[in-house]
Amino acid sequence: MFYATAHKYPERNALLIERGGAKFVWTYKQYFDDVINFSKALTKIGVTERSAVAIMGFNSPEWVISCMGSIMNNCITTGIYTTNEPEACTYQLNHAGAECVVVQTADHLRRIMTNIDQQPNLKQIVCYGEAKIPDEYNDPRIILWTDFLKLGQADVPSDHILTRMRKQNAGNCCMFIYTSGTTGPPKGCMISHDNLCWNAIATVDNVYESRPDLRGPENRLVSFLPLSHIAGFAFDVMI
């Protein structure tokens, strides 16, 4: 997956990914609109401000849209490692206070559903990598990505989301970064908005000073590190 650096050019490509030999592209405007619609859907289903939204999936535009949509809704985002087994997933969801979880594959969904009776706070389970919900699950909380993005479009005004966005404060937690849980339950670290923004700005300034040729909308960044890890998130999403 690639990210353009031209945030000033809404018509330019922001997110690109290849799936099954076909290329899918989001312009910056489409990226922003999907982020707003994701946030509206969170509001529509009653996700509490400052609660967590968890994401389990491989690097994709949907991962980033879910993350930014959660932040716009004044929520905390947390990534679940794609290697986590059901017990680790359940622990992280409950420890983070997640009210919504986004998954990519049917296997990721299975790991969430294995202990679903132990996750009373979950209000929605969104699947973005499958064409249909697997037949073995009839939980009404499971919804496909495209259907989820439509939930709040007609009922939740954009100004409501922008108001929530403005509630963010520098010292507030923006993201929970967890370990993979290889030596016990996953351990979480609170990363604040100012921590992430300062690091991104400082890194960009340093890189542009030494490599001014990297500045501009024609450059791309290939995303391959896990976005649930702070290195992948800081470089691929924030920067």
mmCIF file of C-alpha atoms in Angstrom:
data_model
loop_
_atom_site.group_PDB
_atom_site.id
_atom_site.type_symbol
_atom_site.label_atom_id
_atom_site.label_comp_id
_atom_site.label_asym_id
_atom_site.label_seq_id
_atom_site.Cartn_x
_atom_site.Cartn_y
_atom_site.Cartn_z
ATOM 1 C CA MET A 1 0.000 0.000 0.000
ATOM 2 C CA PHE A 2 1.173 3.546 -0.698
ATOM 3 C CA TYR A 3 0.536 6.987 0.740
ATOM 4 C CA ALA A 4 1.069 10.224 -1.094
ATOM 5 C CA THR A 5 2.461 13.165 0.860
ATOM 6 C CA ALA A 6 0.344 15.849 -0.837
ATOM 7 C CA HIS A 7 -2.263 16.623 1.812
ATOM 8 C CA LYS A 8 -2.810 20.003 0.171
ATOM 9 C CA TYR A 9 -4.104 18.408 -3.019
ATOM 10 C CA PRO A 10 -7.476 16.689 -2.385
ATOM 11 C CA GLU A 11 -7.733 15.476 -5.980
ATOM 12 C CA ARG A 12 -4.378 13.658 -5.753
ATOM 13 C CA ASN A 13 -4.122 10.001 -4.812
ATOM 14 C CA ALA A 14 -3.859 9.332 -1.085
ATOM 15 C CA LEU A 15 -4.294 5.574 -0.747
ATOM 16 C CA LEU A 16 -3.566 2.894 -3.323
ATOM 17 C CA ILE A 17 -3.706 -0.877 -2.994
ATOM 18 C CA GLU A 18 -3.661 -3.844 -5.366
ATOM 19 C CA ARG A 19 -6.038 -6.746 -4.772
ATOM 20 C CA GLY A 20 -6.458 -9.721 -7.074
ATOM 21 C CA GLY A 21 -4.579 -7.940 -9.832
ATOM 22 C CA ALA A 22 -6.822 -4.865 -9.675
ATOM 23 C CA LYS A 23 -5.751 -1.482 -8.303
ATOM 24 C CA PHE A 24 -7.994 0.481 -5.945
ATOM 25 C CA VAL A 25 -7.400 4.177 -5.400
ATOM 26 C CA TRP A 26 -8.658 6.757 -2.887
ATOM 27 C CA THR A 27 -8.087 10.457 -3.512
ATOM 28 C CA TYR A 28 -7.548 12.623 -0.453
ATOM 29 C CA LYS A 29 -11.162 13.775 -0.690
ATOM 30 C CA GLN A 30 -12.451 10.189 -0.862
ATOM 31 C CA TYR A 31 -10.179 9.272 2.033
ATOM 32 C CA PHE A 32 -11.550 12.172 4.095
ATOM 33 C CA ASP A 33 -15.159 11.339 3.201
ATOM 34 C CA ASP A 34 -14.731 7.702 4.251
ATOM 35 C CA VAL A 35 -13.136 8.801 7.517
ATOM 36 C CA ILE A 36 -16.092 11.092 8.230
ATOM 37 C CA ASN A 37 -18.586 8.354 7.325
ATOM 38 C CA PHE A 38 -16.823 5.849 9.566
ATOM 39 C CA SER A 39 -16.980 8.347 12.405
ATOM 40 C CA LYS A 40 -20.669 9.017 11.713
ATOM 41 C CA ALA A 41 -21.355 5.290 11.892
ATOM 42 C CA LEU A 42 -19.637 5.088 15.294
ATOM 43 C CA THR A 43 -21.881 7.896 16.508
ATOM 44 C CA LYS A 44 -24.954 6.206 15.032
ATOM 45 C CA ILE A 45 -24.363 2.950 16.938
ATOM 46 C CA GLY A 46 -23.697 4.815 20.167
ATOM 47 C CA VAL A 47 -19.963 4.322 20.617
ATOM 48 C CA THR A 48 -18.901 6.316 23.656
ATOM 49 C CA GLU A 49 -16.402 9.131 23.315
ATOM 50 C CA ARG A 50 -12.974 8.188 24.686
ATOM 51 C CA SER A 51 -13.782 4.484 24.396
ATOM 52 C CA ALA A 52 -11.631 2.339 22.109
ATOM 53 C CA VAL A 53 -12.065 1.059 18.573
ATOM 54 C CA ALA A 54 -9.923 -1.993 17.794
ATOM 55 C CA ILE A 55 -8.632 -2.963 14.342
ATOM 56 C CA MET A 56 -7.389 -6.414 13.343
ATOM 57 C CA GLY A 57 -6.171 -6.738 9.783
ATOM 58 C CA PHE A 58 -3.269 -6.389 7.411
ATOM 59 C CA ASN A 59 -2.094 -3.038 6.060
ATOM 60 C CA SER A 60 -4.905 -1.555 3.999
ATOM 61 C CA PRO A 61 -6.783 1.683 3.352
ATOM 62 C CA GLU A 62 -9.617 0.373 5.548
ATOM 63 C CA TRP A 63 -7.217 0.035 8.489
ATOM 64 C CA VAL A 64 -6.168 3.671 8.189
ATOM 65 C CA ILE A 65 -9.734 4.906 7.573
ATOM 66 C CA SER A 66 -10.952 3.040 10.672
ATOM 67 C CA CYS A 67 -8.149 4.511 12.740
ATOM 68 C CA MET A 68 -8.676 8.108 11.603
ATOM 69 C CA GLY A 69 -12.469 7.767 11.805
ATOM 70 C CA SER A 70 -12.130 6.651 15.411
ATOM 71 C CA ILE A 71 -9.871 9.576 16.251
ATOM 72 C CA MET A 72 -12.291 12.000 14.569
ATOM 73 C CA ASN A 73 -15.012 10.598 16.832
ATOM 74 C CA ASN A 74 -12.861 11.474 19.867
ATOM 75 C CA CYS A 75 -12.154 7.804 20.506
ATOM 76 C CA ILE A 76 -8.959 5.872 21.152
ATOM 77 C CA THR A 77 -7.765 3.426 18.531
ATOM 78 C CA THR A 78 -5.858 0.185 19.077
ATOM 79 C CA GLY A 79 -4.479 -2.345 16.639
ATOM 80 C CA ILE A 80 -4.644 -6.077 17.313
ATOM 81 C CA TYR A 81 -1.821 -8.189 15.907
ATOM 82 C CA THR A 82 -2.983 -10.503 13.130
ATOM 83 C CA THR A 83 -1.119 -13.322 14.894
ATOM 84 C CA ASN A 84 -3.062 -12.975 18.167
ATOM 85 C CA GLU A 85 -5.104 -15.972 19.237
ATOM 86 C CA PRO A 86 -8.671 -15.613 20.608
ATOM 87 C CA GLU A 87 -7.619 -15.328 24.253
ATOM 88 C CA ALA A 88 -5.201 -12.465 23.538
ATOM 89 C CA CYS A 89 -7.812 -10.725 21.370
ATOM 90 C CA THR A 90 -10.418 -10.978 24.132
ATOM 91 C CA TYR A 91 -8.009 -9.662 26.745
ATOM 92 C CA GLN A 92 -7.002 -6.663 24.631
ATOM 93 C CA LEU A 93 -10.581 -5.758 23.703
ATOM 94 C CA ASN A 94 -11.696 -5.818 27.322
ATOM 95 C CA HIS A 95 -8.555 -4.141 28.675
ATOM 96 C CA ALA A 96 -8.838 -1.300 26.141
ATOM 97 C CA GLY A 97 -12.581 -0.914 26.666
ATOM 98 C CA ALA A 98 -13.305 -1.443 22.974
ATOM 99 C CA GLU A 99 -16.904 -0.871 21.875
ATOM 100 C CA CYS A 100 -16.266 -1.589 18.191
ATOM 101 C CA VAL A 101 -13.820 -3.895 16.443
ATOM 102 C CA VAL A 102 -12.891 -3.888 12.758
ATOM 103 C CA VAL A 103 -11.575 -7.132 11.239
ATOM 104 C CA GLN A 104 -10.376 -8.069 7.779
ATOM 105 C CA THR A 105 -10.817 -11.800 7.260
ATOM 106 C CA ALA A 106 -13.175 -14.575 8.302
ATOM 107 C CA ASP A 107 -10.324 -16.008 10.371
ATOM 108 C CA HIS A 108 -9.903 -12.714 12.234
ATOM 109 C CA LEU A 109 -13.661 -12.693 12.809
ATOM 110 C CA ARG A 110 -13.484 -16.227 14.203
ATOM 111 C CA ARG A 111 -10.882 -15.164 16.763
ATOM 112 C CA ILE A 112 -13.157 -12.358 17.966
ATOM 113 C CA MET A 113 -16.281 -14.524 18.000
ATOM 114 C CA THR A 114 -14.644 -17.419 19.885
ATOM 115 C CA ASN A 115 -15.096 -15.629 23.215
ATOM 116 C CA ILE A 116 -17.845 -13.203 22.220
ATOM 117 C CA ASP A 117 -19.762 -13.954 25.434
ATOM 118 C CA GLN A 118 -16.809 -12.486 27.347
ATOM 119 C CA GLN A 119 -16.965 -9.165 25.478
ATOM 120 C CA PRO A 120 -20.150 -7.448 26.692
ATOM 121 C CA ASN A 121 -18.995 -3.965 25.657
ATOM 122 C CA LEU A 122 -18.809 -4.696 21.920
ATOM 123 C CA LYS A 123 -21.522 -2.873 19.998
ATOM 124 C CA GLN A 124 -20.363 -3.617 16.452
ATOM 125 C CA ILE A 125 -18.033 -5.991 14.594
ATOM 126 C CA VAL A 126 -17.136 -4.649 11.144
ATOM 127 C CA CYS A 127 -15.611 -6.898 8.464
ATOM 128 C CA TYR A 128 -13.904 -5.248 5.500
ATOM 129 C CA GLY A 129 -12.186 -8.125 3.702
ATOM 130 C CA GLU A 130 -15.064 -10.501 3.016
ATOM 131 C CA ALA A 131 -17.864 -10.302 0.436
ATOM 132 C CA LYS A 132 -20.382 -11.798 2.859
ATOM 133 C CA ILE A 133 -20.672 -12.637 6.534
ATOM 134 C CA PRO A 134 -19.837 -16.324 7.141
ATOM 135 C CA ASP A 135 -22.972 -18.439 7.507
ATOM 136 C CA GLU A 136 -21.989 -19.788 10.928
ATOM 137 C CA TYR A 137 -22.425 -16.365 12.545
ATOM 138 C CA ASN A 138 -25.865 -14.850 13.102
ATOM 139 C CA ASP A 139 -24.859 -12.194 15.605
ATOM 140 C CA PRO A 140 -26.659 -8.964 14.592
ATOM 141 C CA ARG A 141 -23.619 -6.928 15.618
ATOM 142 C CA ILE A 142 -21.597 -8.245 12.653
ATOM 143 C CA ILE A 143 -21.751 -5.974 9.616
ATOM 144 C CA LEU A 144 -19.853 -5.615 6.348
ATOM 145 C CA TRP A 145 -17.660 -2.559 5.750
ATOM 146 C CA THR A 146 -19.713 -0.944 2.992
ATOM 147 C CA ASP A 147 -22.921 -1.293 5.014
ATOM 148 C CA PHE A 148 -21.270 0.159 8.105
ATOM 149 C CA LEU A 149 -20.114 3.285 6.280
ATOM 150 C CA LYS A 150 -23.731 3.975 5.279
ATOM 151 C CA LEU A 151 -25.160 3.806 8.816
ATOM 152 C CA GLY A 152 -24.841 7.423 9.853
ATOM 153 C CA GLN A 153 -24.600 9.273 6.546
ATOM 154 C CA ALA A 154 -28.210 10.480 6.556
ATOM 155 C CA ASP A 155 -28.694 10.977 10.294
ATOM 156 C CA VAL A 156 -25.416 12.325 11.683
ATOM 157 C CA PRO A 157 -24.369 15.806 10.455
ATOM 158 C CA SER A 158 -20.727 16.363 9.603
ATOM 159 C CA ASP A 159 -20.613 19.321 12.014
ATOM 160 C CA HIS A 160 -21.315 16.885 14.850
ATOM 161 C CA ILE A 161 -18.169 14.933 13.959
ATOM 162 C CA LEU A 162 -16.069 18.075 13.595
ATOM 163 C CA THR A 163 -17.252 19.175 17.049
ATOM 164 C CA ARG A 164 -16.102 15.881 18.507
ATOM 165 C CA MET A 165 -12.813 16.193 16.669
ATOM 166 C CA ARG A 166 -12.162 19.581 18.290
ATOM 167 C CA LYS A 167 -12.460 18.023 21.757
ATOM 168 C CA GLN A 168 -9.083 16.365 21.315
ATOM 169 C CA ASN A 169 -6.393 17.663 23.641
ATOM 170 C CA ALA A 170 -2.643 17.342 23.391
ATOM 171 C CA GLY A 171 -2.302 15.275 26.541
ATOM 172 C CA ASN A 172 -5.162 12.919 25.736
ATOM 173 C CA CYS A 173 -4.505 9.324 24.779
ATOM 174 C CA CYS A 174 -4.810 8.769 21.033
ATOM 175 C CA MET A 175 -3.763 5.140 20.712
ATOM 176 C CA PHE A 176 -3.162 2.023 22.800
ATOM 177 C CA ILE A 177 -0.141 0.089 21.540
ATOM 178 C CA TYR A 178 -0.044 -3.479 22.862
ATOM 179 C CA THR A 179 2.624 -6.147 22.922
ATOM 180 C CA SER A 180 1.810 -9.426 21.175
ATOM 181 C CA GLY A 181 1.319 -11.267 24.470
ATOM 182 C CA THR A 182 4.029 -13.900 24.019
ATOM 183 C CA THR A 183 5.035 -13.806 27.715
ATOM 184 C CA GLY A 184 1.569 -13.318 29.201
ATOM 185 C CA PRO A 185 -1.402 -11.045 28.551
ATOM 186 C CA PRO A 186 -0.681 -8.207 26.064
ATOM 187 C CA LYS A 187 0.702 -5.113 27.777
ATOM 188 C CA GLY A 188 -0.649 -1.750 26.663
ATOM 189 C CA CYS A 189 1.029 1.626 26.319
ATOM 190 C CA MET A 190 -0.895 4.911 26.086
ATOM 191 C CA ILE A 191 0.335 7.149 23.253
ATOM 192 C CA SER A 192 -0.897 10.737 23.323
ATOM 193 C CA HIS A 193 -1.935 12.992 20.439
ATOM 194 C CA ASP A 194 0.976 15.374 21.002
ATOM 195 C CA ASN A 195 3.438 12.494 21.210
ATOM 196 C CA LEU A 196 2.402 11.177 17.794
ATOM 197 C CA CYS A 197 2.164 14.604 16.134
ATOM 198 C CA TRP A 198 5.466 15.903 17.521
ATOM 199 C CA ASN A 199 7.273 12.768 16.406
ATOM 200 C CA ALA A 200 5.777 12.939 12.904
ATOM 201 C CA ILE A 201 6.568 16.639 12.418
ATOM 202 C CA ALA A 202 10.100 16.298 13.762
ATOM 203 C CA THR A 203 10.827 13.304 11.555
ATOM 204 C CA VAL A 204 9.463 14.973 8.422
ATOM 205 C CA ASP A 205 11.439 18.160 9.121
ATOM 206 C CA ASN A 206 14.621 16.156 9.643
ATOM 207 C CA VAL A 207 14.157 14.091 6.490
ATOM 208 C CA TYR A 208 13.309 17.114 4.332
ATOM 209 C CA GLU A 209 16.369 18.949 5.613
ATOM 210 C CA SER A 210 18.686 16.152 4.519
ATOM 211 C CA ARG A 211 16.660 15.019 1.464
ATOM 212 C CA PRO A 212 14.713 17.997 0.041
ATOM 213 C CA ASP A 213 14.032 15.931 -3.094
ATOM 214 C CA LEU A 214 11.589 13.810 -1.086
ATOM 215 C CA ARG A 215 9.220 16.746 -0.614
ATOM 216 C CA GLY A 216 6.257 16.778 -2.973
ATOM 217 C CA PRO A 217 3.096 14.941 -4.040
ATOM 218 C CA GLU A 218 4.897 12.674 -6.510
ATOM 219 C CA ASN A 219 6.572 10.675 -3.726
ATOM 220 C CA ARG A 220 5.077 7.503 -2.276
ATOM 221 C CA LEU A 221 5.560 5.449 0.845
ATOM 222 C CA VAL A 222 5.167 1.662 0.839
ATOM 223 C CA SER A 223 3.437 0.368 3.963
ATOM 224 C CA PHE A 224 4.642 -3.036 5.156
ATOM 225 C CA LEU A 225 5.318 -2.892 8.917
ATOM 226 C CA PRO A 226 2.339 -3.951 11.088
ATOM 227 C CA LEU A 227 0.175 -0.894 11.760
ATOM 228 C CA SER A 228 -0.603 -2.203 15.250
ATOM 229 C CA HIS A 229 3.085 -1.596 16.042
ATOM 230 C CA ILE A 230 4.208 1.925 16.874
ATOM 231 C CA ALA A 231 6.892 1.991 14.142
ATOM 232 C CA GLY A 232 4.466 1.087 11.365
ATOM 233 C CA PHE A 233 1.782 3.383 12.695
ATOM 234 C CA ALA A 234 4.100 6.364 13.198
ATOM 235 C CA PHE A 235 5.662 6.164 9.736
ATOM 236 C CA ASP A 236 2.836 4.831 7.571
ATOM 237 C CA VAL A 237 -0.151 6.592 9.132
ATOM 238 C CA MET A 238 1.057 9.677 10.975
ATOM 239 C CA ILE A 239 3.917 10.763 8.719
#
